[in-house]
Amino acid sequence: MRVLVVDDEVLCAEGICYAIDWKQIGVDDVVTAYSMSQAITALEKMPVDIMITDVEMPKGSGFDLLEWMSKSAYHPIVIMLTSYATFEYAKKAINYQVFDYILKPVSQGTLLDVASRCVIEVKLQQGNREKSQKALYWDLQERQRIRHFWRTIIESSKHWSSESINEYARSEHITFDDQQLYMPMIFKIQNISESLTWETLTPRIKIAIIEEIPEIKEKIVWMYNQERLLAIVQNIEICEELRGKIHKFAYQFIRQMSTENIRMSLYMGQF
């Protein structure tokens, strides 16, 4: 974990670096910058988890630095230091979601307390990010497994009953509710122009569906071959309103494709 201390007063910046035992609270590295430009260079050069910055600096204030950060990809937890307790400063600090706002001179006890709480917050955020990344990974894996599940059923010459689908789902450890309705949508290309391939058309169809019907984005499984694109909408109540939206989208999209000399057809069913 790294802390960046930004203050145009060298003695103040160095004092913060040596005021407490940073390693004891979980900080591995403490670096300094004596201006906004030096702080930006540090942020661009190395990962920073916590930034302690003075408000009043001659070549770009602490708030100028926060404004730059708000438009960048760098978002460390921020502690602000100031020699003046003003309502305007406090209001700005809240707007920039500053973790804490403390007055100079900073006592050792205050710095230790605020820094310790910052470290805890960093660890919480890191834990949440790791959980989100793992959730995304497992969601992707689950989607691939479901895609393989349906592809096997659809491409097989076997006759599939509800019982056999359930048995196959159990063998693949896939949760399958035979009481839930599923909506297959099959797009078929009747002819295609030389300037547009099926490989480039497929993403257009997928994007168009998701943009027009966002509520099915997380509930759709895609499969396609050289001439057909199959979309299976799963685990969703197939209501008349949704059917109407899909019909409207299909009509408009197919009509749009006809202006590009592409003839398409759509089958929409229910099982």
Short mmCIF file of C-alpha atoms in Angstrom, two decimals:
data_model
loop_
_atom_site.label_atom_id
_atom_site.label_comp_id
_atom_site.label_asym_id
_atom_site.label_seq_id
_atom_site.Cartn_x
_atom_site.Cartn_y
_atom_site.Cartn_z
CA MET A 1 0.00 0.00 0.00
CA ARG A 2 1.40 3.42 -0.94
CA VAL A 3 0.74 6.91 0.45
CA LEU A 4 1.47 10.12 -1.48
CA VAL A 5 2.01 13.28 0.61
CA VAL A 6 1.55 16.55 -1.34
CA ASP A 7 2.59 19.84 0.27
CA ASP A 8 4.63 22.80 -0.99
CA GLU A 9 6.09 23.14 2.53
CA VAL A 10 8.92 20.61 2.46
CA LEU A 11 9.24 20.38 6.25
CA CYS A 12 5.51 19.72 6.62
CA ALA A 13 5.55 16.99 3.96
CA GLU A 14 8.61 15.31 5.46
CA GLY A 15 7.13 15.66 8.95
CA ILE A 16 4.05 13.67 7.92
CA CYS A 17 6.29 10.97 6.43
CA TYR A 18 8.09 10.44 9.75
CA ALA A 19 5.35 11.33 12.23
CA ILE A 20 3.96 7.81 12.58
CA ASP A 21 5.02 4.21 11.94
CA TRP A 22 3.34 3.69 8.57
CA LYS A 23 4.40 0.05 8.26
CA GLN A 24 2.68 -0.74 11.54
CA ILE A 25 -0.70 0.24 10.06
CA GLY A 26 -0.10 -1.56 6.75
CA VAL A 27 1.54 1.08 4.53
CA ASP A 28 4.62 -0.13 2.64
CA ASP A 29 5.73 3.09 0.97
CA VAL A 30 5.34 6.84 1.59
CA VAL A 31 6.39 9.25 -1.18
CA THR A 32 6.31 13.05 -1.35
CA ALA A 33 5.47 15.71 -3.93
CA TYR A 34 5.94 19.45 -3.41
CA SER A 35 3.55 20.75 -6.08
CA MET A 36 0.52 19.75 -8.10
CA SER A 37 2.67 18.92 -11.13
CA GLN A 38 4.93 16.65 -9.06
CA ALA A 39 1.85 14.95 -7.61
CA ILE A 40 0.46 14.30 -11.10
CA THR A 41 3.81 12.83 -12.17
CA ALA A 42 3.79 10.53 -9.13
CA LEU A 43 0.20 9.41 -9.77
CA GLU A 44 0.99 8.64 -13.41
CA LYS A 45 4.18 6.82 -12.49
CA MET A 46 3.06 4.55 -9.66
CA PRO A 47 -0.12 3.22 -8.01
CA VAL A 48 -1.21 5.36 -5.05
CA ASP A 49 -3.79 4.13 -2.53
CA ILE A 50 -3.95 7.15 -0.19
CA MET A 51 -3.14 10.78 -0.93
CA ILE A 52 -2.64 13.41 1.77
CA THR A 53 -2.65 16.86 0.17
CA ASP A 54 -2.47 20.43 1.36
CA VAL A 55 -5.17 22.77 0.10
CA GLU A 56 -3.11 25.96 -0.20
CA MET A 57 -0.29 25.53 -2.72
CA PRO A 58 0.96 28.29 -5.07
CA LYS A 59 1.22 26.30 -8.33
CA GLY A 60 -2.09 24.51 -8.23
CA SER A 61 -4.14 24.00 -5.09
CA GLY A 62 -5.22 20.73 -3.56
CA PHE A 63 -8.65 21.26 -5.08
CA ASP A 64 -7.08 21.85 -8.51
CA LEU A 65 -5.38 18.49 -8.08
CA LEU A 66 -8.68 16.83 -7.14
CA GLU A 67 -10.34 18.40 -10.18
CA TRP A 68 -7.63 16.91 -12.41
CA MET A 69 -8.05 13.53 -10.71
CA SER A 70 -11.81 13.61 -11.25
CA LYS A 71 -11.16 13.59 -15.00
CA SER A 72 -8.48 10.92 -14.85
CA ALA A 73 -8.21 7.24 -13.98
CA TYR A 74 -6.54 7.89 -10.62
CA HIS A 75 -8.78 7.70 -7.56
CA PRO A 76 -6.86 7.24 -4.31
CA ILE A 77 -8.54 7.90 -0.98
CA VAL A 78 -7.89 11.57 -0.14
CA ILE A 79 -7.09 13.33 3.12
CA MET A 80 -6.95 17.14 2.90
CA LEU A 81 -4.88 19.43 5.08
CA THR A 82 -5.45 23.15 5.55
CA SER A 83 -4.42 25.97 7.82
CA TYR A 84 -7.84 27.64 7.44
CA ALA A 85 -11.18 26.19 8.51
CA THR A 86 -13.65 27.72 6.07
CA PHE A 87 -17.11 26.61 5.03
CA GLU A 88 -16.15 26.91 1.36
CA TYR A 89 -13.25 24.50 1.80
CA ALA A 90 -15.41 22.03 3.70
CA LYS A 91 -18.12 22.20 1.01
CA LYS A 92 -15.60 21.53 -1.75
CA ALA A 93 -14.10 18.65 0.20
CA ILE A 94 -17.55 17.04 0.49
CA ASN A 95 -18.21 17.53 -3.24
CA TYR A 96 -14.95 15.76 -4.09
CA GLN A 97 -15.76 12.95 -1.64
CA VAL A 98 -12.68 13.60 0.47
CA PHE A 99 -12.23 10.95 3.17
CA ASP A 100 -11.21 13.41 5.88
CA TYR A 101 -10.44 17.12 6.22
CA ILE A 102 -8.08 18.15 9.04
CA LEU A 103 -6.44 21.34 10.24
CA LYS A 104 -2.73 22.08 10.43
CA PRO A 105 -0.69 21.60 12.44
CA VAL A 106 -1.67 17.93 12.50
CA SER A 107 -1.02 16.12 15.76
CA GLN A 108 0.56 12.69 15.71
CA GLY A 109 -2.56 11.16 17.27
CA THR A 110 -4.91 12.70 14.71
CA LEU A 111 -2.72 11.61 11.80
CA LEU A 112 -2.48 8.07 13.15
CA ASP A 113 -6.25 7.86 13.64
CA VAL A 114 -7.17 9.20 10.19
CA ALA A 115 -4.46 7.22 8.39
CA SER A 116 -5.50 3.99 10.14
CA ARG A 117 -9.10 4.49 9.09
CA CYS A 118 -7.95 5.19 5.53
CA VAL A 119 -6.00 1.94 5.43
CA ILE A 120 -9.09 0.03 6.56
CA GLU A 121 -11.13 1.73 3.82
CA VAL A 122 -8.52 0.86 1.17
CA LYS A 123 -8.61 -2.80 2.22
CA LEU A 124 -12.43 -2.82 2.11
CA GLN A 125 -12.43 -1.34 -1.40
CA GLN A 126 -9.80 -3.81 -2.58
CA GLY A 127 -11.84 -6.67 -1.16
CA ASN A 128 -14.97 -5.43 -2.92
CA ARG A 129 -13.09 -5.13 -6.22
CA GLU A 130 -11.76 -8.68 -5.88
CA LYS A 131 -15.26 -9.97 -5.15
CA SER A 132 -16.64 -8.13 -8.19
CA GLN A 133 -13.90 -9.53 -10.43
CA LYS A 134 -14.53 -13.06 -9.17
CA ALA A 135 -18.27 -12.61 -9.69
CA LEU A 136 -17.69 -11.44 -13.26
CA TYR A 137 -15.39 -14.40 -13.92
CA TRP A 138 -17.87 -16.95 -12.60
CA ASP A 139 -20.72 -15.24 -14.45
CA LEU A 140 -18.76 -15.59 -17.70
CA GLN A 141 -18.02 -19.24 -16.96
CA GLU A 142 -21.68 -19.89 -16.18
CA ARG A 143 -22.77 -18.23 -19.43
CA GLN A 144 -20.36 -20.42 -21.39
CA ARG A 145 -21.68 -23.54 -19.66
CA ILE A 146 -25.30 -22.58 -20.41
CA ARG A 147 -24.39 -21.81 -24.03
CA HIS A 148 -22.81 -25.25 -24.35
CA PHE A 149 -25.90 -26.78 -22.69
CA TRP A 150 -28.33 -25.31 -25.20
CA ARG A 151 -26.02 -25.86 -28.18
CA THR A 152 -25.82 -29.57 -27.33
CA ILE A 153 -29.61 -29.84 -27.16
CA ILE A 154 -30.32 -27.86 -30.32
CA GLU A 155 -27.64 -29.42 -32.51
CA SER A 156 -28.37 -32.97 -31.37
CA SER A 157 -30.53 -35.26 -33.49
CA LYS A 158 -31.99 -36.71 -30.29
CA HIS A 159 -35.59 -35.99 -29.33
CA TRP A 160 -35.49 -34.01 -26.09
CA SER A 161 -38.37 -34.18 -23.62
CA SER A 162 -38.67 -32.11 -20.46
CA GLU A 163 -37.47 -35.14 -18.48
CA SER A 164 -34.38 -35.69 -20.65
CA ILE A 165 -33.49 -31.98 -20.59
CA ASN A 166 -33.79 -31.99 -16.80
CA GLU A 167 -31.65 -35.10 -16.54
CA TYR A 168 -28.98 -33.58 -18.80
CA ALA A 169 -29.08 -30.32 -16.81
CA ARG A 170 -28.56 -32.23 -13.54
CA SER A 171 -25.61 -34.10 -15.03
CA GLU A 172 -24.03 -30.76 -16.00
CA HIS A 173 -24.89 -29.22 -12.59
CA ILE A 174 -27.04 -26.57 -14.28
CA THR A 175 -30.12 -25.21 -12.54
CA PHE A 176 -33.01 -25.73 -14.92
CA ASP A 177 -36.64 -25.00 -14.14
CA ASP A 178 -38.95 -26.88 -16.48
CA GLN A 179 -41.83 -24.69 -15.32
CA GLN A 180 -40.09 -21.55 -16.60
CA LEU A 181 -40.79 -20.30 -20.09
CA TYR A 182 -37.92 -19.77 -22.55
CA MET A 183 -38.13 -17.71 -25.71
CA PRO A 184 -36.04 -18.71 -28.72
CA MET A 185 -35.45 -16.15 -31.46
CA ILE A 186 -33.88 -17.41 -34.68
CA PHE A 187 -32.61 -14.87 -37.22
CA LYS A 188 -32.08 -16.38 -40.66
CA ILE A 189 -30.29 -14.68 -43.53
CA GLN A 190 -32.00 -15.16 -46.88
CA ASN A 191 -29.31 -13.35 -48.80
CA ILE A 192 -26.44 -11.05 -47.94
CA SER A 193 -24.53 -8.41 -49.88
CA GLU A 194 -20.89 -8.85 -50.87
CA SER A 195 -19.87 -5.84 -48.78
CA LEU A 196 -21.30 -7.28 -45.54
CA THR A 197 -20.44 -10.67 -44.09
CA TRP A 198 -22.44 -12.70 -41.60
CA GLU A 199 -19.55 -12.29 -39.12
CA THR A 200 -19.96 -8.49 -39.20
CA LEU A 201 -23.76 -8.62 -39.21
CA THR A 202 -24.09 -10.82 -36.12
CA PRO A 203 -22.67 -8.20 -33.70
CA ARG A 204 -25.03 -5.60 -35.18
CA ILE A 205 -28.03 -7.79 -34.39
CA LYS A 206 -26.82 -8.49 -30.84
CA ILE A 207 -26.13 -4.82 -30.09
CA ALA A 208 -29.43 -3.72 -31.59
CA ILE A 209 -31.45 -6.18 -29.46
CA ILE A 210 -29.69 -5.19 -26.23
CA GLU A 211 -30.08 -1.46 -26.95
CA GLU A 212 -33.78 -1.76 -27.77
CA ILE A 213 -34.66 -4.35 -25.10
CA PRO A 214 -32.14 -3.81 -22.24
CA GLU A 215 -34.17 -5.85 -19.74
CA ILE A 216 -33.12 -9.10 -21.44
CA LYS A 217 -29.40 -8.25 -21.61
CA GLU A 218 -28.43 -10.48 -18.68
CA LYS A 219 -30.86 -13.26 -19.60
CA ILE A 220 -29.93 -14.07 -23.16
CA VAL A 221 -27.75 -16.87 -24.56
CA TRP A 222 -26.36 -16.51 -28.08
CA MET A 223 -25.50 -19.25 -30.59
CA TYR A 224 -24.94 -18.96 -34.31
CA ASN A 225 -23.70 -20.74 -37.39
CA GLN A 226 -23.06 -19.53 -40.93
CA GLU A 227 -26.65 -18.49 -41.69
CA ARG A 228 -28.53 -18.38 -38.41
CA LEU A 229 -28.32 -16.54 -35.13
CA LEU A 230 -30.18 -18.09 -32.21
CA ALA A 231 -30.98 -16.06 -29.11
CA ILE A 232 -32.56 -17.88 -26.16
CA VAL A 233 -34.11 -15.57 -23.57
CA GLN A 234 -34.17 -17.52 -20.32
CA ASN A 235 -35.57 -17.17 -16.80
CA ILE A 236 -37.88 -14.31 -17.70
CA GLU A 237 -41.66 -13.94 -17.68
CA ILE A 238 -42.69 -13.83 -21.31
CA CYS A 239 -45.39 -11.21 -21.10
CA GLU A 240 -47.33 -9.68 -23.97
CA GLU A 241 -45.59 -6.33 -23.49
CA LEU A 242 -42.17 -7.94 -23.94
CA ARG A 243 -43.37 -9.90 -26.97
CA GLY A 244 -44.67 -6.68 -28.44
CA LYS A 245 -41.32 -4.93 -27.94
CA ILE A 246 -39.47 -7.82 -29.58
CA HIS A 247 -41.90 -7.92 -32.50
CA LYS A 248 -41.51 -4.18 -32.99
CA PHE A 249 -37.73 -4.41 -32.84
CA ALA A 250 -37.67 -7.33 -35.30
CA TYR A 251 -39.91 -5.53 -37.80
CA GLN A 252 -37.84 -2.34 -37.66
CA PHE A 253 -34.50 -4.14 -37.84
CA ILE A 254 -35.49 -6.41 -40.72
CA ARG A 255 -36.89 -3.39 -42.57
CA GLN A 256 -33.64 -1.51 -41.98
CA MET A 257 -31.63 -4.46 -43.31
CA SER A 258 -33.74 -4.53 -46.47
CA THR A 259 -32.48 -1.04 -47.30
CA GLU A 260 -29.00 -2.62 -47.43
CA ASN A 261 -30.22 -5.39 -49.76
CA ILE A 262 -30.20 -7.95 -46.95
CA ARG A 263 -33.26 -10.16 -46.61
CA MET A 264 -33.80 -11.63 -43.16
CA SER A 265 -36.48 -13.58 -41.39
CA LEU A 266 -37.14 -14.10 -37.67
CA TYR A 267 -38.79 -16.99 -35.88
CA MET A 268 -39.87 -16.35 -32.30
CA GLY A 269 -41.29 -19.19 -30.24
CA GLN A 270 -41.79 -20.40 -26.70
CA PHE A 271 -40.91 -23.56 -24.79
#
